[in-house]
Short mmCIF file of C-alpha atoms in Angstrom, two decimals:
data_model
loop_
_atom_site.label_atom_id
_atom_site.label_comp_id
_atom_site.label_asym_id
_atom_site.label_seq_id
_atom_site.Cartn_x
_atom_site.Cartn_y
_atom_site.Cartn_z
CA UNK A 827 54.91 28.32 -2.14
CA UNK A 828 51.52 26.91 -3.38
CA UNK A 829 48.71 28.92 -5.22
CA UNK A 830 45.13 28.43 -5.54
CA UNK A 831 44.08 28.64 -8.95
CA UNK A 832 41.24 31.02 -8.61
CA UNK A 833 39.12 29.48 -11.98
CA UNK A 834 39.19 26.41 -9.81
CA UNK A 835 37.99 28.02 -6.98
CA UNK A 836 35.27 29.08 -8.92
CA UNK A 837 34.33 26.00 -10.70
CA UNK A 838 34.30 24.32 -7.07
CA UNK A 839 32.07 27.10 -5.57
CA UNK A 840 29.90 26.91 -8.65
CA UNK A 841 29.40 23.44 -8.20
CA UNK A 842 28.90 23.04 -4.54
CA UNK A 843 26.47 25.95 -4.96
CA UNK A 844 24.41 23.84 -8.08
CA UNK A 845 24.75 20.89 -6.13
CA UNK A 846 22.96 22.62 -2.72
CA UNK A 847 20.38 23.90 -4.93
CA UNK A 848 19.36 20.78 -6.43
CA UNK A 849 19.45 19.32 -3.00
CA UNK A 850 17.70 22.37 -1.02
CA UNK A 851 15.65 23.40 -4.10
CA UNK A 852 11.97 24.72 -2.84
CA UNK A 853 9.11 21.95 -3.44
CA UNK A 854 11.46 20.23 -6.22
CA UNK A 855 14.67 19.39 -4.55
CA UNK A 856 15.68 16.16 -3.32
CA UNK A 857 15.51 17.03 0.18
CA UNK A 858 11.92 18.37 -0.39
CA UNK A 859 11.19 15.33 -2.47
CA UNK A 860 12.51 12.79 0.17
CA UNK A 861 10.40 14.51 2.67
CA UNK A 862 7.45 14.60 0.88
CA UNK A 863 7.81 10.90 -0.15
CA UNK A 864 8.30 10.09 3.85
CA UNK A 865 5.04 11.99 4.60
CA UNK A 866 2.87 10.40 1.92
CA UNK A 867 4.60 7.13 2.89
CA UNK A 868 3.45 7.74 6.17
CA UNK A 869 0.16 8.76 5.07
CA UNK A 870 -0.52 5.73 3.24
CA UNK A 871 0.47 3.34 6.13
CA UNK A 872 -2.10 5.30 8.47
CA UNK A 873 -4.36 4.82 6.07
CA UNK A 874 -3.69 0.93 5.38
CA UNK A 875 -3.98 0.42 9.01
CA UNK A 876 -7.07 2.64 9.82
CA UNK A 877 -8.85 0.70 6.74
CA UNK A 878 -7.76 -2.85 8.32
CA UNK A 879 -9.05 -2.21 11.46
CA UNK A 880 -11.98 -0.99 9.92
CA UNK A 881 -12.56 -4.04 8.15
CA UNK A 882 -11.90 -6.36 11.12
CA UNK A 883 -13.77 -4.51 13.43
CA UNK A 884 -17.22 -4.61 11.31
CA UNK A 885 -16.45 -8.72 11.15
CA UNK A 886 -15.65 -8.20 15.13
CA UNK A 887 -12.54 -9.18 14.65
CA UNK A 888 -9.35 -7.70 17.06
CA UNK A 889 -5.69 -6.71 15.90
CA UNK A 890 -2.96 -6.84 17.84
CA UNK A 891 0.52 -5.33 16.92
CA UNK A 892 1.68 -8.64 16.00
CA UNK A 893 -1.50 -8.93 13.94
CA UNK A 894 -0.72 -5.54 11.84
CA UNK A 895 3.03 -6.02 11.24
CA UNK A 896 2.09 -9.52 9.65
CA UNK A 897 -0.52 -8.48 7.74
CA UNK A 898 0.85 -5.42 6.50
CA UNK A 899 3.75 -5.53 4.56
CA UNK A 900 5.98 -2.18 6.13
CA UNK A 901 8.91 -1.49 7.76
CA UNK A 902 8.10 -2.36 11.56
CA UNK A 903 10.02 1.00 12.70
CA UNK A 904 7.61 3.15 10.30
CA UNK A 905 4.58 0.98 11.40
CA UNK A 906 5.10 1.67 15.37
CA UNK A 907 6.09 5.26 14.42
CA UNK A 908 2.23 5.55 12.60
CA UNK A 909 0.41 3.62 15.19
CA UNK A 910 2.06 6.05 17.89
CA UNK A 911 0.76 9.19 15.86
CA UNK A 912 -2.57 7.51 15.19
CA UNK A 913 -3.02 7.21 19.12
CA UNK A 914 -1.72 10.54 19.81
CA UNK A 915 -3.90 12.17 17.18
CA UNK A 916 -6.96 10.10 18.73
CA UNK A 917 -7.84 8.14 15.59
CA UNK A 918 -7.20 4.78 17.27
CA UNK A 919 -6.84 3.17 21.20
CA UNK A 920 -5.81 0.42 23.07
CA UNK A 921 -8.18 -2.08 24.09
CA UNK A 922 -7.01 -5.51 25.92
CA UNK A 923 -4.00 -5.56 23.84
CA UNK A 924 -5.41 -4.95 20.58
CA UNK A 925 -6.72 -1.73 18.50
CA UNK A 926 -9.66 -0.19 17.97
CA UNK A 927 -10.82 3.15 15.96
CA UNK A 928 -12.31 6.01 17.72
CA UNK A 929 -14.84 8.06 16.19
CA UNK A 930 -12.92 10.06 14.23
CA UNK A 931 -10.55 7.30 13.02
CA UNK A 932 -13.64 5.59 11.76
CA UNK A 933 -14.84 8.45 9.87
CA UNK A 934 -11.55 8.93 8.53
CA UNK A 935 -11.45 4.93 7.40
CA UNK A 936 -14.70 5.46 5.55
CA UNK A 937 -13.37 8.25 3.63
CA UNK A 938 -10.69 5.65 2.57
CA UNK A 939 -13.15 2.92 1.60
CA UNK A 940 -15.51 5.53 -0.17
CA UNK A 941 -12.66 6.21 -2.54
CA UNK A 942 -11.38 3.00 -3.19
CA UNK A 943 -14.76 1.75 -3.77
CA UNK A 944 -15.62 4.73 -5.93
CA UNK A 945 -12.35 4.03 -7.84
CA UNK A 946 -13.06 0.49 -8.47
CA UNK A 947 -16.32 1.70 -10.12
CA UNK A 948 -14.67 4.17 -12.03
CA UNK A 949 -12.33 1.14 -13.57
CA UNK A 950 -15.02 -0.92 -14.48
CA UNK A 951 -17.28 1.80 -16.07
CA UNK A 952 -15.15 3.73 -17.55
CA UNK A 953 -11.87 2.05 -18.71
CA UNK A 954 -10.80 -1.09 -20.25
CA UNK A 955 -8.97 -2.57 -17.39
CA UNK A 956 -9.12 -6.00 -16.51
CA UNK A 957 -11.25 -6.90 -13.24
CA UNK A 958 -8.11 -8.55 -12.02
CA UNK A 959 -6.38 -5.16 -11.49
CA UNK A 960 -9.24 -2.93 -9.95
CA UNK A 961 -8.22 -3.65 -6.29
CA UNK A 962 -4.68 -3.26 -6.90
CA UNK A 963 -5.06 -0.03 -8.71
CA UNK A 964 -7.81 1.42 -6.38
CA UNK A 965 -5.66 0.58 -3.36
CA UNK A 966 -3.08 2.92 -4.88
CA UNK A 967 -5.45 5.59 -5.81
CA UNK A 968 -7.29 5.64 -2.54
CA UNK A 969 -4.23 7.52 -0.81
CA UNK A 970 -4.00 9.95 -3.64
CA UNK A 971 -7.72 11.42 -3.99
CA UNK A 972 -8.68 14.53 -1.54
CA UNK A 973 -12.17 14.24 -0.08
CA UNK A 974 -13.26 17.04 -2.80
CA UNK A 975 -11.80 14.47 -5.46
CA UNK A 976 -13.67 11.61 -4.22
CA UNK A 977 -17.12 13.81 -4.29
CA UNK A 978 -16.17 14.88 -7.49
CA UNK A 979 -15.67 11.58 -8.46
CA UNK A 980 -18.91 9.90 -6.88
CA UNK A 981 -20.81 12.73 -8.85
CA UNK A 982 -19.05 11.64 -12.09
CA UNK A 983 -20.67 8.06 -11.89
CA UNK A 984 -23.77 9.15 -10.71
CA UNK A 985 -23.45 8.47 -7.15
CA UNK A 986 -23.39 5.23 -6.90
CA UNK A 987 -24.77 2.82 -4.07
CA UNK A 988 -22.32 -0.03 -4.48
CA UNK A 989 -19.02 -0.93 -5.87
CA UNK A 990 -18.91 -3.46 -9.33
CA UNK A 991 -17.92 -6.37 -6.42
CA UNK A 992 -21.55 -5.60 -4.73
CA UNK A 993 -20.08 -3.78 -1.67
CA UNK A 994 -21.79 -0.90 -0.61
CA UNK A 995 -20.10 2.47 -1.35
CA UNK A 996 -20.40 4.99 1.84
CA UNK A 997 -21.83 8.22 1.25
CA UNK A 998 -19.86 11.28 1.60
CA UNK A 999 -21.39 11.95 5.23
CA UNK A 1000 -20.53 8.31 6.07
CA UNK A 1001 -23.50 6.14 5.86
CA UNK A 1002 -23.15 2.74 4.82
CA UNK A 1003 -26.13 0.43 3.76
CA UNK A 1004 -25.98 -2.95 5.55
CA UNK A 1005 -24.85 -5.66 3.83
CA UNK A 1006 -27.53 -8.47 2.95
CA UNK A 1007 -27.50 -12.29 2.21
CA UNK A 1008 -25.77 -15.27 3.46
CA UNK A 1009 -22.43 -17.12 1.95
CA UNK A 1010 -23.22 -19.25 -0.88
CA UNK A 1011 -21.61 -21.91 1.11
CA UNK A 1012 -24.34 -21.73 3.90
CA UNK A 1013 -27.26 -22.41 1.35
CA UNK A 1014 -29.20 -25.62 1.51
CA UNK A 1015 -29.80 -27.88 -1.43
CA UNK A 1016 -32.58 -26.31 -3.64
CA UNK A 1017 -32.43 -22.75 -2.26
CA UNK A 1018 -32.52 -20.21 -5.04
CA UNK A 1019 -31.34 -16.85 -4.89
CA UNK A 1020 -29.10 -14.02 -6.43
CA UNK A 1021 -25.51 -13.41 -6.19
CA UNK A 1022 -25.39 -9.93 -4.92
CA UNK A 1023 -21.45 -9.92 -3.54
CA UNK A 1024 -18.09 -11.40 -4.72
CA UNK A 1025 -15.52 -10.78 -2.33
CA UNK A 1026 -12.10 -9.66 -3.88
CA UNK A 1027 -10.08 -10.79 -1.13
CA UNK A 1028 -7.73 -12.46 -0.79
CA UNK A 1029 -6.56 -12.20 -3.97
CA UNK A 1030 -5.80 -16.73 -4.86
CA UNK A 1031 -9.50 -16.94 -3.93
CA UNK A 1032 -10.90 -14.03 -6.01
CA UNK A 1033 -9.01 -15.26 -9.10
CA UNK A 1034 -10.44 -18.71 -8.73
CA UNK A 1035 -14.25 -16.95 -8.77
CA UNK A 1036 -13.28 -15.20 -12.08
CA UNK A 1037 -11.41 -18.23 -13.51
CA UNK A 1038 -15.35 -19.98 -13.27
CA UNK A 1039 -16.86 -17.07 -15.04
CA UNK A 1040 -19.29 -16.47 -11.93
CA UNK A 1041 -20.76 -13.38 -12.65
CA UNK A 1042 -22.57 -10.60 -10.04
CA UNK A 1043 -26.31 -10.48 -10.30
CA UNK A 1044 -26.84 -14.27 -11.30
CA UNK A 1045 -29.64 -16.13 -10.09
CA UNK A 1046 -28.84 -19.68 -8.90
CA UNK A 1047 -29.85 -22.92 -7.64
CA UNK A 1048 -27.76 -24.76 -5.33
CA UNK A 1049 -28.11 -28.73 -5.91
CA UNK A 1050 -25.12 -30.26 -3.71
CA UNK A 1051 -23.62 -28.93 -0.51
CA UNK A 1052 -21.22 -30.86 1.65
CA UNK A 1053 -17.91 -30.39 3.51
CA UNK A 1054 -15.77 -31.00 0.23
CA UNK A 1055 -17.92 -29.15 -2.17
CA UNK A 1056 -20.61 -26.62 -3.36
CA UNK A 1057 -22.38 -27.26 -6.47
CA UNK A 1058 -24.98 -25.02 -8.25
CA UNK A 1059 -26.25 -24.14 -11.44
CA UNK A 1060 -26.67 -20.65 -12.92
CA UNK A 1061 -27.72 -19.11 -16.59
CA UNK A 1062 -27.56 -22.70 -17.82
CA UNK A 1063 -23.74 -23.78 -16.10
CA UNK A 1064 -23.16 -25.95 -13.63
CA UNK A 1065 -20.39 -24.87 -11.00
CA UNK A 1066 -18.49 -26.72 -8.54
CA UNK A 1067 -16.47 -24.88 -5.87
CA UNK A 1068 -14.80 -25.61 -2.61
CA UNK A 1069 -16.93 -24.52 0.63
CA UNK A 1070 -13.66 -22.35 1.25
CA UNK A 1071 -14.19 -20.33 -2.21
CA UNK A 1072 -17.89 -20.41 -2.33
CA UNK A 1073 -17.63 -18.56 1.56
CA UNK A 1074 -16.70 -15.44 -0.68
CA UNK A 1075 -19.94 -15.06 -2.48
CA UNK A 1076 -22.92 -13.90 -0.95
CA UNK A 1077 -26.41 -14.90 -1.94
CA UNK A 1078 -29.70 -13.09 -1.60
CA UNK A 1079 -32.16 -15.84 -0.98
CA UNK A 1080 -35.15 -15.43 -2.72
CA UNK A 1081 -38.48 -15.02 0.00
CA UNK A 1082 -40.44 -17.02 -3.23
CA UNK A 1083 -38.59 -20.19 -3.53
CA UNK A 1084 -40.72 -21.36 -6.31
CA UNK A 1085 -39.03 -18.23 -8.33
CA UNK A 1086 -37.21 -20.30 -11.57
CA UNK A 1087 -35.19 -19.24 -14.46
CA UNK A 1088 -33.35 -22.42 -15.06
CA UNK A 1089 -34.56 -22.05 -18.98
CA UNK A 1090 -32.18 -18.58 -19.45
CA UNK A 1091 -28.61 -19.10 -20.49
CA UNK A 1092 -25.73 -17.76 -22.02
CA UNK A 1093 -24.88 -17.10 -25.55
CA UNK A 1094 -21.83 -18.90 -24.84
CA UNK A 1095 -23.76 -22.18 -24.42
CA UNK A 1096 -25.89 -21.68 -27.66
CA UNK A 1097 -25.33 -24.78 -30.42
CA UNK A 1098 -25.63 -24.72 -34.09
CA UNK A 1099 -29.01 -24.86 -35.58
CA UNK A 1100 -30.63 -23.44 -31.95
CA UNK A 1101 -32.39 -20.13 -32.30
CA UNK A 1102 -32.73 -18.03 -28.89
CA UNK A 1103 -34.31 -14.71 -27.80
CA UNK A 1104 -31.94 -12.11 -26.01
CA UNK A 1105 -33.16 -11.56 -22.35
CA UNK A 1106 -30.43 -9.00 -21.78
CA UNK A 1107 -26.98 -8.34 -20.94
CA UNK A 1108 -25.50 -9.45 -17.62
CA UNK A 1109 -24.12 -7.06 -14.98
CA UNK A 1110 -20.59 -8.15 -15.49
CA UNK A 1111 -20.97 -6.04 -18.99
CA UNK A 1112 -20.19 -2.80 -18.43
CA UNK A 1113 -18.85 0.49 -19.53
CA UNK A 1114 -17.57 0.39 -23.30
CA UNK A 1115 -18.32 -3.43 -23.92
CA UNK A 1116 -21.91 -3.11 -22.78
CA UNK A 1117 -22.41 -0.12 -25.16
CA UNK A 1118 -20.62 -1.53 -27.69
CA UNK A 1119 -23.09 -5.00 -27.48
CA UNK A 1120 -26.01 -2.78 -27.63
CA UNK A 1121 -24.75 -0.92 -30.80
CA UNK A 1122 -24.23 -4.03 -32.70
CA UNK A 1123 -27.75 -5.11 -31.95
CA UNK A 1124 -27.44 -7.77 -28.93
CA UNK A 1125 -30.43 -5.71 -27.13
CA UNK A 1126 -33.48 -7.61 -25.49
CA UNK A 1127 -35.94 -9.17 -27.89
CA UNK A 1128 -33.39 -9.69 -30.68
CA UNK A 1129 -33.44 -12.99 -32.17
CA UNK A 1130 -29.92 -14.70 -32.27
CA UNK A 1131 -28.14 -17.43 -33.88
CA UNK A 1132 -25.10 -19.53 -34.16
CA UNK A 1133 -23.72 -18.19 -37.70
CA UNK A 1134 -20.34 -19.84 -37.79
CA UNK A 1135 -18.34 -21.69 -35.12
CA UNK A 1136 -14.54 -21.70 -35.40
CA UNK A 1137 -13.08 -24.93 -35.43
CA UNK A 1138 -10.82 -23.55 -32.13
CA UNK A 1139 -14.14 -22.72 -30.78
CA UNK A 1140 -13.26 -19.24 -29.89
CA UNK A 1141 -14.67 -16.66 -31.43
CA UNK A 1142 -18.11 -17.69 -32.69
CA UNK A 1143 -20.06 -15.73 -35.45
CA UNK A 1144 -23.37 -14.85 -34.34
CA UNK A 1145 -26.04 -14.15 -36.60
CA UNK A 1146 -28.46 -11.17 -35.05
CA UNK A 1147 -30.46 -8.64 -37.30
CA UNK A 1148 -29.00 -10.01 -40.83
CA UNK A 1149 -25.31 -9.20 -39.41
CA UNK A 1150 -22.96 -11.98 -38.73
CA UNK A 1151 -20.83 -10.73 -35.51
CA UNK A 1152 -17.68 -12.38 -34.18
CA UNK A 1153 -17.86 -12.81 -30.11
CA UNK A 1154 -15.26 -13.91 -27.60
CA UNK A 1155 -16.50 -16.75 -25.40
CA UNK A 1156 -15.89 -14.15 -22.69
CA UNK A 1157 -18.07 -11.69 -24.34
CA UNK A 1158 -21.14 -14.01 -25.23
CA UNK A 1159 -21.21 -15.34 -21.47
CA UNK A 1160 -22.24 -11.92 -20.70
CA UNK A 1161 -25.21 -11.96 -22.82
CA UNK A 1162 -28.26 -14.02 -21.70
CA UNK A 1163 -30.90 -15.67 -23.84
CA UNK A 1164 -33.90 -17.76 -23.94
CA UNK A 1165 -34.04 -20.53 -26.25
CA UNK A 1166 -37.32 -20.24 -28.86
#
């Protein structure tokens, strides 16, 4: 006759009870966390679809189911389930085998775009993150911000109208400024204008633009434009881009084509024994970096010259207001000067 040890039975019972507690514990149990994660992932997929449809609808491009599965890196089953939920919720509808946003869907999409662009603005103004990281960080954060949190963020930033790439930020009522300008690749030789937008997608092209140190709000003059390359001058520098890369830069062409600032250049190009006057800081210089340079004396009207050049060319010490200050090439390129 076998007997069951009551102590063992109690241990098994309490072990199972503890296990069930950790699985089904309200709000913090494994079951609830998995359920919450599934809901958040579904929400993320829905919002990514809405945003993708919005951007393509603005460009008059149509997206089919195959297009969505190709462009969004999600499990196909989850993607199809999310699309079905969106149709049921009247966020999207089918038209000629492609998806279109309803009025409700468009409003929701604008909320996501607003959160994304405000977060990029926050990263550029209030943090030290490199601009290469802004987009991906904003891609994650846009799904976490509630409408109220997004509005609070906007107020914190002074309700900005444009993000750091020059894209208009939708207002809390869903209004958005129309895009202006033309692609750099469409400009004729000799045309003068100002860079008002740098597209951050696709990432590979955006990284090429960053590597060239092309700055938002810079004045440019096109000197060559053909099927092979686009060449332009800006802030004392010469830039050569492939047309596909130039197509990601938007320029506002000046009505008065006689406007010229070709004698304005970047501090990074100042040579030894040359003296210059500071014109201002580029809009690419933001947040703490901008405040630091201003505190160091790099203000409009200040006289500056090269004090000591590193044999390796970086950093360079500049003499300003009787003080020698070393700057990296990347910092000096954001200070605009005019030679005396």
